[in-house]
């Protein structure tokens, strides 16, 4: 029996595949390469010595996706496939709703039809909106501020309704905090297109000389040094949480929600310092105005993931910076290098 991995050639999917293969799991991977490259499959093979079974399929193509179910014995799914850029989602809401929601409808219809009613879904800390306090627990109120976040929250609710209607389902919703870093080999990592939106990919490009300086978006937040605080998590730790979640899904039915973070918040300037310490590279920065929509602080209470999944993060911030830097230096232009 195989686990279907949607969006498997993306940043988090590729790292998760490496961990699942190491655990001896059988996989079938689908992606339409709208935000990833075919060579990721070669890189995964270089790391693991295994070639994963892969289909280039768009989740919006129901018939194409059904062929994958007809040709394989799938009994569960880890669903990464989705569009994820917040700013782009505000500019192209229909594209985001169509891709993320319709893709999930097709997937769930087929998981149901083929009796594979186990799903681990990639949600995000964005569903907590601007939390009233930190650390954030899974039972905090939910809200969103942009179409990307809406798709995550809607899918969470849709999956819950699917379970309410059919108690054979097992649904694990993983709410990721801020995934960064890369596999220690430097063979796979995050490959943003154009100017990076997120902090770490921007810093790695400053470190490699591709960009002159980091713009620190605001230093008047209500935090220890005035810059925004987030819960950064090593992508390999995050990947391992999926193995635990799928193992749990194989033994229980129901719907459950897990924060996947370290539980520690770091400010933008903490990250600059940690990066400089881990790599010996200077990161020049300038304080610039706040980015609209940003919040002061966001970090997890990850206790539930430890208690119910037996998972907790192993890597610290300097290891995250070291591995992000290693990936960038080995692949200055991402997978096109
Ligand atoms: P990514 O863009 O690197 O990977 C997503 C993959 O899905 C890409 O390879 C893309 O080509 C594929 N895809 C998108 N739409 C598809 C479709 N219709 N059919 C087939 N394939 C499709 O993103 P990631 O960082 O690996 O994120 C994976 C998931 O985790 C996403 O759902 C994202 O929203 C969620 N998430 C990411 C973060 C983060 O900071 N990276 C944080 C929280 C949640
Ligand atoms: C991003 C996503 C959010 C998602 C979260 C976790 C955006 C707008 N939001 O938010 O939906 O849930 O990741 O994956 O992409 N910063 C700078 N300079 C930069 C870039 C960022 O100072 O060039 C600051 C930000 O103001 C913030 C921190 O760095 O305080 C982290 O930013 P980022 O990496 O974009 O993550 P989130 O803001 O958490």
Tab-separated table of C-alpha atoms and ligand atoms in Angstrom:
chain	number	residue	atom	x	y	z
A	1	UNK	CA	0.000	0.000	0.000
A	2	UNK	CA	1.240	3.468	-0.879
A	3	UNK	CA	0.974	6.957	0.529
A	4	UNK	CA	-0.041	9.492	-2.117
A	5	UNK	CA	2.038	12.666	-1.819
A	6	UNK	CA	0.534	15.690	-3.580
A	7	UNK	CA	2.862	18.639	-4.228
A	8	UNK	CA	5.761	16.282	-3.530
A	9	UNK	CA	8.415	18.133	-5.528
A	10	UNK	CA	7.888	21.348	-3.553
A	11	UNK	CA	9.957	22.587	-0.624
A	12	UNK	CA	8.268	20.726	2.234
A	13	UNK	CA	7.060	17.774	0.146
A	14	UNK	CA	10.558	16.925	-1.100
A	15	UNK	CA	11.990	16.901	2.430
A	16	UNK	CA	9.082	14.785	3.643
A	17	UNK	CA	9.625	12.256	0.850
A	18	UNK	CA	13.253	11.831	1.971
A	19	UNK	CA	12.114	11.076	5.540
A	20	UNK	CA	9.342	8.713	4.427
A	21	UNK	CA	11.694	6.783	2.130
A	22	UNK	CA	14.204	6.501	4.976
A	23	UNK	CA	11.403	4.969	7.052
A	24	UNK	CA	10.795	2.415	4.285
A	25	UNK	CA	7.404	3.751	3.183
A	26	UNK	CA	5.967	3.125	-0.306
A	27	UNK	CA	5.054	6.371	-2.046
A	28	UNK	CA	3.334	7.680	-5.143
A	29	UNK	CA	4.069	11.340	-5.834
A	30	UNK	CA	2.096	13.832	-7.930
A	31	UNK	CA	2.866	17.439	-8.836
A	32	UNK	CA	2.138	19.741	-11.774
A	33	UNK	CA	5.453	21.628	-11.400
A	34	UNK	CA	3.694	24.993	-11.170
A	35	UNK	CA	6.127	25.891	-8.378
A	36	UNK	CA	8.811	23.193	-8.531
A	37	UNK	CA	11.165	21.434	-10.919
A	38	UNK	CA	11.430	17.843	-12.213
A	39	UNK	CA	15.104	17.646	-11.157
A	40	UNK	CA	13.944	17.505	-7.528
A	41	UNK	CA	13.199	13.831	-8.205
A	42	UNK	CA	16.850	13.272	-9.210
A	43	UNK	CA	18.047	15.067	-6.092
A	44	UNK	CA	15.814	12.915	-3.875
A	45	UNK	CA	17.288	9.831	-5.582
A	46	UNK	CA	20.816	11.131	-4.936
A	47	UNK	CA	20.043	11.466	-1.226
A	48	UNK	CA	18.074	8.263	-0.701
A	49	UNK	CA	19.247	5.937	-3.482
A	50	UNK	CA	15.566	5.422	-4.360
A	51	UNK	CA	13.519	6.615	-7.335
A	52	UNK	CA	9.995	7.530	-6.303
A	53	UNK	CA	7.047	6.696	-8.518
A	54	UNK	CA	5.944	10.028	-9.968
A	55	UNK	CA	3.050	11.397	-12.053
A	56	UNK	CA	2.980	14.879	-13.550
A	57	UNK	CA	-0.665	15.619	-12.794
A	58	UNK	CA	-2.663	18.717	-11.940
A	59	UNK	CA	-5.112	18.113	-9.074
A	60	UNK	CA	-7.620	20.117	-11.107
A	61	UNK	CA	-7.558	17.281	-13.687
A	62	UNK	CA	-9.920	14.762	-12.069
A	63	UNK	CA	-9.478	12.088	-14.759
A	64	UNK	CA	-5.694	12.424	-14.729
A	65	UNK	CA	-5.698	12.078	-10.959
A	66	UNK	CA	-8.048	9.097	-11.056
A	67	UNK	CA	-5.564	7.262	-13.289
A	68	UNK	CA	-3.057	7.486	-10.418
A	69	UNK	CA	-5.575	5.791	-8.119
A	70	UNK	CA	-6.374	3.128	-10.740
A	71	UNK	CA	-2.721	2.238	-11.250
A	72	UNK	CA	-1.660	2.168	-7.590
A	73	UNK	CA	-2.875	0.834	-4.262
A	74	UNK	CA	-3.187	4.072	-2.355
A	75	UNK	CA	-4.413	3.975	1.227
A	76	UNK	CA	-3.534	7.425	2.553
A	77	UNK	CA	-2.440	10.860	1.434
A	78	UNK	CA	-0.246	13.757	2.520
A	79	UNK	CA	-1.645	16.800	0.777
A	80	UNK	CA	0.940	19.545	0.189
A	81	UNK	CA	-0.202	20.738	-3.249
A	82	UNK	CA	-1.370	24.322	-3.202
A	83	UNK	CA	-0.458	27.870	-4.089
A	84	UNK	CA	1.085	29.665	-1.115
A	85	UNK	CA	2.095	33.282	-1.781
A	86	UNK	CA	0.028	35.671	0.350
A	87	UNK	CA	0.526	38.779	-1.822
A	88	UNK	CA	-0.228	36.874	-5.023
A	89	UNK	CA	-3.391	35.468	-3.440
A	90	UNK	CA	-4.663	39.024	-2.857
A	91	UNK	CA	-3.968	39.909	-6.508
A	92	UNK	CA	-5.369	36.634	-7.933
A	93	UNK	CA	-7.992	35.394	-5.460
A	94	UNK	CA	-9.936	33.297	-7.977
A	95	UNK	CA	-6.829	31.437	-9.043
A	96	UNK	CA	-6.031	30.667	-5.410
A	97	UNK	CA	-9.555	29.563	-4.481
A	98	UNK	CA	-9.857	27.488	-7.649
A	99	UNK	CA	-6.498	25.758	-7.333
A	100	UNK	CA	-6.457	25.104	-3.598
A	101	UNK	CA	-10.141	24.284	-3.110
A	102	UNK	CA	-11.040	22.482	-6.351
A	103	UNK	CA	-7.778	20.532	-6.168
A	104	UNK	CA	-8.738	19.376	-2.664
A	105	UNK	CA	-12.316	18.504	-3.750
A	106	UNK	CA	-11.009	16.269	-6.539
A	107	UNK	CA	-8.477	14.664	-4.232
A	108	UNK	CA	-10.971	13.959	-1.434
A	109	UNK	CA	-13.562	12.579	-3.853
A	110	UNK	CA	-10.996	10.092	-5.145
A	111	UNK	CA	-9.622	9.224	-1.702
A	112	UNK	CA	-13.194	8.403	-0.735
A	113	UNK	CA	-14.006	6.490	-3.924
A	114	UNK	CA	-10.883	4.319	-3.584
A	115	UNK	CA	-11.313	3.743	0.153
A	116	UNK	CA	-8.181	5.676	1.137
A	117	UNK	CA	-9.812	7.821	3.802
A	118	UNK	CA	-6.686	9.039	5.571
A	119	UNK	CA	-5.330	12.506	4.938
A	120	UNK	CA	-2.633	14.699	6.453
A	121	UNK	CA	-3.178	18.297	5.374
A	122	UNK	CA	-0.677	21.193	5.208
A	123	UNK	CA	-2.329	24.036	7.059
A	124	UNK	CA	-0.629	27.119	8.429
A	125	UNK	CA	-0.312	29.277	11.513
A	126	UNK	CA	-1.962	31.914	9.343
A	127	UNK	CA	-5.348	30.433	10.445
A	128	UNK	CA	-4.806	32.036	13.876
A	129	UNK	CA	-4.923	35.536	12.352
A	130	UNK	CA	-3.563	38.053	14.859
A	131	UNK	CA	-3.593	35.966	18.066
A	132	UNK	CA	-4.622	37.640	21.319
A	133	UNK	CA	-1.687	36.008	23.116
A	134	UNK	CA	1.291	33.708	22.591
A	135	UNK	CA	2.183	30.852	22.657
A	136	UNK	CA	-0.671	29.779	20.412
A	137	UNK	CA	-2.657	26.646	21.261
A	138	UNK	CA	-4.729	24.659	18.766
A	139	UNK	CA	-7.985	25.736	20.453
A	140	UNK	CA	-7.353	29.469	19.885
A	141	UNK	CA	-9.936	31.371	17.768
A	142	UNK	CA	-9.430	31.134	13.990
A	143	UNK	CA	-9.504	33.958	11.447
A	144	UNK	CA	-7.657	34.992	8.315
A	145	UNK	CA	-6.727	38.189	6.530
A	146	UNK	CA	-6.063	37.108	2.925
A	147	UNK	CA	-7.336	34.650	0.285
A	148	UNK	CA	-4.420	32.254	0.819
A	149	UNK	CA	-5.275	32.000	4.510
A	150	UNK	CA	-8.972	31.644	3.650
A	151	UNK	CA	-8.211	28.602	1.500
A	152	UNK	CA	-6.384	26.961	4.423
A	153	UNK	CA	-9.221	27.662	6.845
A	154	UNK	CA	-11.888	26.578	4.356
A	155	UNK	CA	-10.077	23.312	3.655
A	156	UNK	CA	-9.765	22.667	7.396
A	157	UNK	CA	-13.549	23.100	7.707
A	158	UNK	CA	-14.296	21.016	4.622
A	159	UNK	CA	-12.164	18.139	5.933
A	160	UNK	CA	-13.977	18.311	9.259
A	161	UNK	CA	-17.353	18.129	7.474
A	162	UNK	CA	-16.152	15.145	5.446
A	163	UNK	CA	-15.308	13.348	8.678
A	164	UNK	CA	-18.635	14.340	10.300
A	165	UNK	CA	-20.454	12.738	7.370
A	166	UNK	CA	-18.293	9.607	7.297
A	167	UNK	CA	-16.551	8.447	10.454
A	168	UNK	CA	-14.228	6.144	8.521
A	169	UNK	CA	-12.042	9.164	7.749
A	170	UNK	CA	-8.863	10.063	9.572
A	171	UNK	CA	-7.887	13.708	9.149
A	172	UNK	CA	-4.721	15.256	10.595
A	173	UNK	CA	-4.392	18.976	10.146
A	174	UNK	CA	-0.813	20.169	10.627
A	175	UNK	CA	-0.537	23.913	11.214
A	176	UNK	CA	3.012	24.797	10.225
A	177	UNK	CA	4.729	27.791	11.737
A	178	UNK	CA	7.719	29.146	9.722
A	179	UNK	CA	9.597	26.366	7.906
A	180	UNK	CA	13.195	27.235	6.977
A	181	UNK	CA	16.518	25.459	6.444
A	182	UNK	CA	17.235	22.627	4.053
A	183	UNK	CA	18.429	19.024	3.944
A	184	UNK	CA	22.010	18.879	5.276
A	185	UNK	CA	23.252	17.526	1.916
A	186	UNK	CA	22.418	20.852	0.272
A	187	UNK	CA	20.746	18.897	-2.543
A	188	UNK	CA	17.179	20.011	-1.820
A	189	UNK	CA	15.907	23.287	-0.395
A	190	UNK	CA	13.609	26.246	-0.897
A	191	UNK	CA	13.699	27.712	-4.416
A	192	UNK	CA	11.622	30.917	-4.485
A	193	UNK	CA	10.888	32.441	-7.879
A	194	UNK	CA	11.904	36.099	-8.212
A	195	UNK	CA	12.423	38.309	-5.165
A	196	UNK	CA	11.817	36.241	-2.009
A	197	UNK	CA	8.862	37.313	0.153
A	198	UNK	CA	9.954	35.441	3.235
A	199	UNK	CA	12.746	36.272	5.629
A	200	UNK	CA	15.181	33.380	5.379
A	201	UNK	CA	15.315	33.078	1.591
A	202	UNK	CA	15.960	36.819	1.480
A	203	UNK	CA	18.761	36.585	4.046
A	204	UNK	CA	20.443	33.689	2.207
A	205	UNK	CA	20.450	35.784	-0.978
A	206	UNK	CA	22.037	38.699	0.892
A	207	UNK	CA	24.622	36.280	2.292
A	208	UNK	CA	25.472	35.018	-1.188
A	209	UNK	CA	25.828	38.544	-2.575
A	210	UNK	CA	22.737	38.315	-4.771
A	211	UNK	CA	21.032	41.127	-2.826
A	212	UNK	CA	22.680	44.112	-1.196
A	213	UNK	CA	20.907	44.298	2.161
A	214	UNK	CA	17.938	42.999	4.104
A	215	UNK	CA	14.979	45.326	4.652
A	216	UNK	CA	13.791	44.780	8.209
A	217	UNK	CA	10.078	45.495	8.051
A	218	UNK	CA	9.519	47.699	11.096
A	219	UNK	CA	11.252	48.006	14.487
A	220	UNK	CA	8.299	49.364	16.457
A	221	UNK	CA	6.488	46.093	17.152
A	222	UNK	CA	5.621	45.107	20.682
A	223	UNK	CA	8.534	42.641	20.981
A	224	UNK	CA	11.858	42.511	22.870
A	225	UNK	CA	13.747	44.444	20.145
A	226	UNK	CA	10.838	45.915	18.167
A	227	UNK	CA	11.128	43.525	15.202
A	228	UNK	CA	8.580	40.807	14.410
A	229	UNK	CA	8.817	37.515	16.302
A	230	UNK	CA	8.126	34.136	14.642
A	231	UNK	CA	8.526	30.425	15.349
A	232	UNK	CA	11.072	29.160	12.794
A	233	UNK	CA	11.230	25.417	12.336
A	234	UNK	CA	13.771	23.308	10.452
A	235	UNK	CA	12.106	21.783	7.400
A	236	UNK	CA	13.570	18.363	8.266
A	237	UNK	CA	11.889	18.497	11.687
A	238	UNK	CA	8.662	19.500	9.948
A	239	UNK	CA	9.057	16.635	7.470
A	240	UNK	CA	9.395	14.151	10.341
A	241	UNK	CA	6.132	15.376	11.850
A	242	UNK	CA	4.381	14.044	8.720
A	243	UNK	CA	5.719	10.548	9.310
A	244	UNK	CA	4.330	10.654	12.855
A	245	UNK	CA	1.006	12.043	11.617
A	246	UNK	CA	0.572	9.353	8.982
A	247	UNK	CA	1.428	6.653	11.537
A	248	UNK	CA	-1.271	8.015	13.843
A	249	UNK	CA	-3.763	8.260	10.965
A	250	UNK	CA	-3.197	4.553	10.320
A	251	UNK	CA	-4.385	3.668	13.811
A	252	UNK	CA	-7.237	6.087	14.578
A	253	UNK	CA	-10.128	7.809	12.862
A	254	UNK	CA	-11.285	11.359	13.605
A	255	UNK	CA	-10.130	14.915	12.979
A	256	UNK	CA	-7.235	16.432	14.880
A	257	UNK	CA	-5.186	19.643	14.702
A	258	UNK	CA	-1.506	20.032	15.535
A	259	UNK	CA	0.774	23.025	15.820
A	260	UNK	CA	4.093	22.173	14.214
A	261	UNK	CA	6.598	24.654	15.592
A	262	UNK	CA	9.444	24.700	18.103
A	263	UNK	CA	7.651	26.789	20.732
A	264	UNK	CA	10.403	29.433	20.662
A	265	UNK	CA	9.981	32.858	19.069
A	266	UNK	CA	12.862	34.707	17.411
A	267	UNK	CA	12.827	38.298	16.193
A	268	UNK	CA	14.115	39.380	12.785
A	269	UNK	CA	17.268	40.740	14.417
A	270	UNK	CA	17.735	37.514	16.429
A	271	UNK	CA	17.711	35.676	13.088
A	272	UNK	CA	20.226	38.076	11.538
A	273	UNK	CA	22.529	37.510	14.537
A	274	UNK	CA	22.054	33.731	14.487
A	275	UNK	CA	22.769	33.628	10.754
A	276	UNK	CA	25.945	35.658	11.171
A	277	UNK	CA	27.077	33.427	14.043
A	278	UNK	CA	26.295	30.171	12.212
A	279	UNK	CA	27.910	31.159	8.912
A	280	UNK	CA	30.467	33.854	9.701
A	281	UNK	CA	28.799	36.033	7.038
A	282	UNK	CA	27.754	39.639	7.620
A	283	UNK	CA	24.114	40.444	6.828
A	284	UNK	CA	23.770	44.190	6.192
A	285	UNK	CA	20.262	45.469	6.931
A	286	UNK	CA	18.172	48.637	6.960
A	287	UNK	CA	15.056	49.315	8.982
A	288	UNK	CA	12.164	50.040	6.609
A	289	UNK	CA	8.401	50.575	7.146
A	290	UNK	CA	6.203	47.724	8.351
A	291	UNK	CA	4.854	45.254	5.773
A	292	UNK	CA	1.044	45.613	5.712
A	293	UNK	CA	-0.727	42.779	7.489
A	294	UNK	CA	2.282	41.669	9.581
A	295	UNK	CA	1.736	40.887	13.254
A	296	UNK	CA	3.971	41.371	16.308
A	297	UNK	CA	4.367	37.831	17.515
A	298	UNK	CA	3.466	34.341	16.396
A	299	UNK	CA	4.816	31.222	18.052
A	300	UNK	CA	3.412	27.834	18.887
A	301	UNK	CA	2.620	25.855	21.939
A	302	UNK	CA	3.660	22.505	20.398
A	303	UNK	CA	2.742	20.408	23.469
A	304	UNK	CA	-0.097	18.573	21.751
A	305	UNK	CA	2.132	17.365	18.908
A	306	UNK	CA	4.501	15.932	21.510
A	307	UNK	CA	1.762	14.296	23.557
A	308	UNK	CA	-0.290	12.811	20.700
A	309	UNK	CA	2.219	12.393	17.862
A	310	UNK	CA	5.348	11.836	19.934
A	311	UNK	CA	6.994	14.555	17.844
A	312	UNK	CA	9.105	17.473	18.850
A	313	UNK	CA	11.601	19.654	16.979
A	314	UNK	CA	15.263	18.638	17.304
A	315	UNK	CA	17.117	21.379	15.448
A	316	UNK	CA	18.015	24.815	16.818
A	317	UNK	CA	18.116	28.154	15.055
A	318	UNK	CA	21.819	28.033	14.183
A	319	UNK	CA	21.429	24.646	12.498
A	320	UNK	CA	18.499	26.061	10.523
A	321	UNK	CA	20.640	29.013	9.390
A	322	UNK	CA	23.649	26.788	8.627
A	323	UNK	CA	21.593	24.444	6.435
A	324	UNK	CA	19.762	27.275	4.656
A	325	UNK	CA	23.145	28.851	3.906
A	326	UNK	CA	24.633	25.548	2.711
A	327	UNK	CA	21.739	25.087	0.258
A	328	UNK	CA	22.102	28.655	-1.040
A	329	UNK	CA	25.883	28.413	-1.503
A	330	UNK	CA	25.614	25.107	-3.357
A	331	UNK	CA	22.665	26.305	-5.468
A	332	UNK	CA	23.023	30.084	-5.921
A	333	UNK	CA	20.225	30.064	-8.498
A	334	UNK	CA	18.159	27.348	-6.865
A	335	UNK	CA	17.507	24.241	-8.964
A	336	UNK	CA	18.557	26.165	-12.101
A	337	UNK	CA	22.117	26.428	-10.795
B	1	LIG	P1	5.770	24.657	-2.638
B	1	LIG	O1	5.162	25.639	-3.545
B	1	LIG	O2	7.256	24.520	-2.645
B	1	LIG	O3	5.136	23.206	-2.897
B	1	LIG	C1	3.807	23.032	-3.311
B	1	LIG	C2	3.816	22.111	-4.525
B	1	LIG	O4	2.483	21.911	-4.956
B	1	LIG	C3	4.620	22.679	-5.695
B	1	LIG	O5	5.568	21.730	-6.122
B	1	LIG	C4	3.546	22.934	-6.776
B	1	LIG	O6	4.069	22.733	-8.064
B	1	LIG	C5	2.468	21.932	-6.385
B	1	LIG	N1	1.109	22.271	-6.790
B	1	LIG	C6	0.431	23.420	-6.568
B	1	LIG	N2	-0.807	23.354	-7.113
B	1	LIG	C7	-0.917	22.116	-7.686
B	1	LIG	C8	-1.949	21.448	-8.399
B	1	LIG	N3	-3.112	22.033	-8.671
B	1	LIG	N4	-1.712	20.202	-8.829
B	1	LIG	C9	-0.525	19.583	-8.583
B	1	LIG	N5	0.492	20.166	-7.927
B	1	LIG	C10	0.293	21.430	-7.475
B	1	LIG	O7	5.260	24.984	-1.164
B	1	LIG	P2	5.748	24.403	0.238
B	1	LIG	O8	6.454	25.497	0.952
B	1	LIG	O9	6.409	23.097	0.047
B	1	LIG	O10	4.343	24.232	0.955
B	1	LIG	C11	3.638	23.000	0.907
B	1	LIG	C12	2.286	23.210	1.546
B	1	LIG	O11	2.454	23.702	2.867
B	1	LIG	C13	1.407	24.232	0.828
B	1	LIG	O12	0.066	23.777	0.866
B	1	LIG	C14	1.575	25.481	1.667
B	1	LIG	O13	0.454	26.325	1.571
B	1	LIG	C15	1.711	24.902	3.050
B	1	LIG	N6	2.441	25.771	3.977
B	1	LIG	C16	3.672	26.243	3.627
B	1	LIG	C17	4.346	27.107	4.477
B	1	LIG	C18	5.700	27.671	4.122
B	1	LIG	O14	6.110	28.661	4.744
B	1	LIG	N7	6.430	27.114	3.170
B	1	LIG	C19	3.765	27.454	5.707
B	1	LIG	C20	2.502	26.947	6.037
B	1	LIG	C21	1.848	26.099	5.153
B	2	LIG	C1	4.555	34.114	6.158
B	2	LIG	C2	3.266	34.176	5.390
B	2	LIG	C3	2.156	33.553	6.219
B	2	LIG	C4	2.521	32.149	6.654
B	2	LIG	C5	3.826	32.217	7.443
B	2	LIG	C6	4.281	30.847	7.875
B	2	LIG	C7	3.546	36.191	4.012
B	2	LIG	C8	3.153	37.614	3.799
B	2	LIG	N1	2.983	35.562	5.080
B	2	LIG	O1	4.437	35.076	7.174
B	2	LIG	O2	0.967	33.476	5.480
B	2	LIG	O3	1.527	31.617	7.494
B	2	LIG	O4	4.838	32.814	6.608
B	2	LIG	O5	4.749	30.138	6.819
B	2	LIG	O6	4.284	35.602	3.235
B	2	LIG	N2	10.632	40.195	7.267
B	2	LIG	C9	11.517	41.253	7.118
B	2	LIG	N3	12.098	41.419	5.889
B	2	LIG	C10	11.869	40.589	4.829
B	2	LIG	C11	10.960	39.508	5.001
B	2	LIG	C12	10.357	39.348	6.237
B	2	LIG	O7	11.758	42.003	8.034
B	2	LIG	O8	12.429	40.811	3.736
B	2	LIG	C13	10.024	39.983	8.606
B	2	LIG	C14	8.506	40.022	8.628
B	2	LIG	O9	8.037	41.325	8.853
B	2	LIG	C15	8.220	39.056	9.799
B	2	LIG	C16	9.365	38.043	9.751
B	2	LIG	O10	10.403	38.688	9.004
B	2	LIG	O11	8.287	39.737	11.022
B	2	LIG	C17	9.000	36.741	9.058
B	2	LIG	O12	8.457	37.042	7.767
B	2	LIG	P1	8.044	35.871	6.751
B	2	LIG	O13	9.204	34.975	6.542
B	2	LIG	O14	7.466	36.529	5.547
B	2	LIG	O15	6.946	35.025	7.543
B	2	LIG	P2	5.546	35.486	8.180
B	2	LIG	O16	5.451	36.944	8.315
B	2	LIG	O17	5.372	34.703	9.435
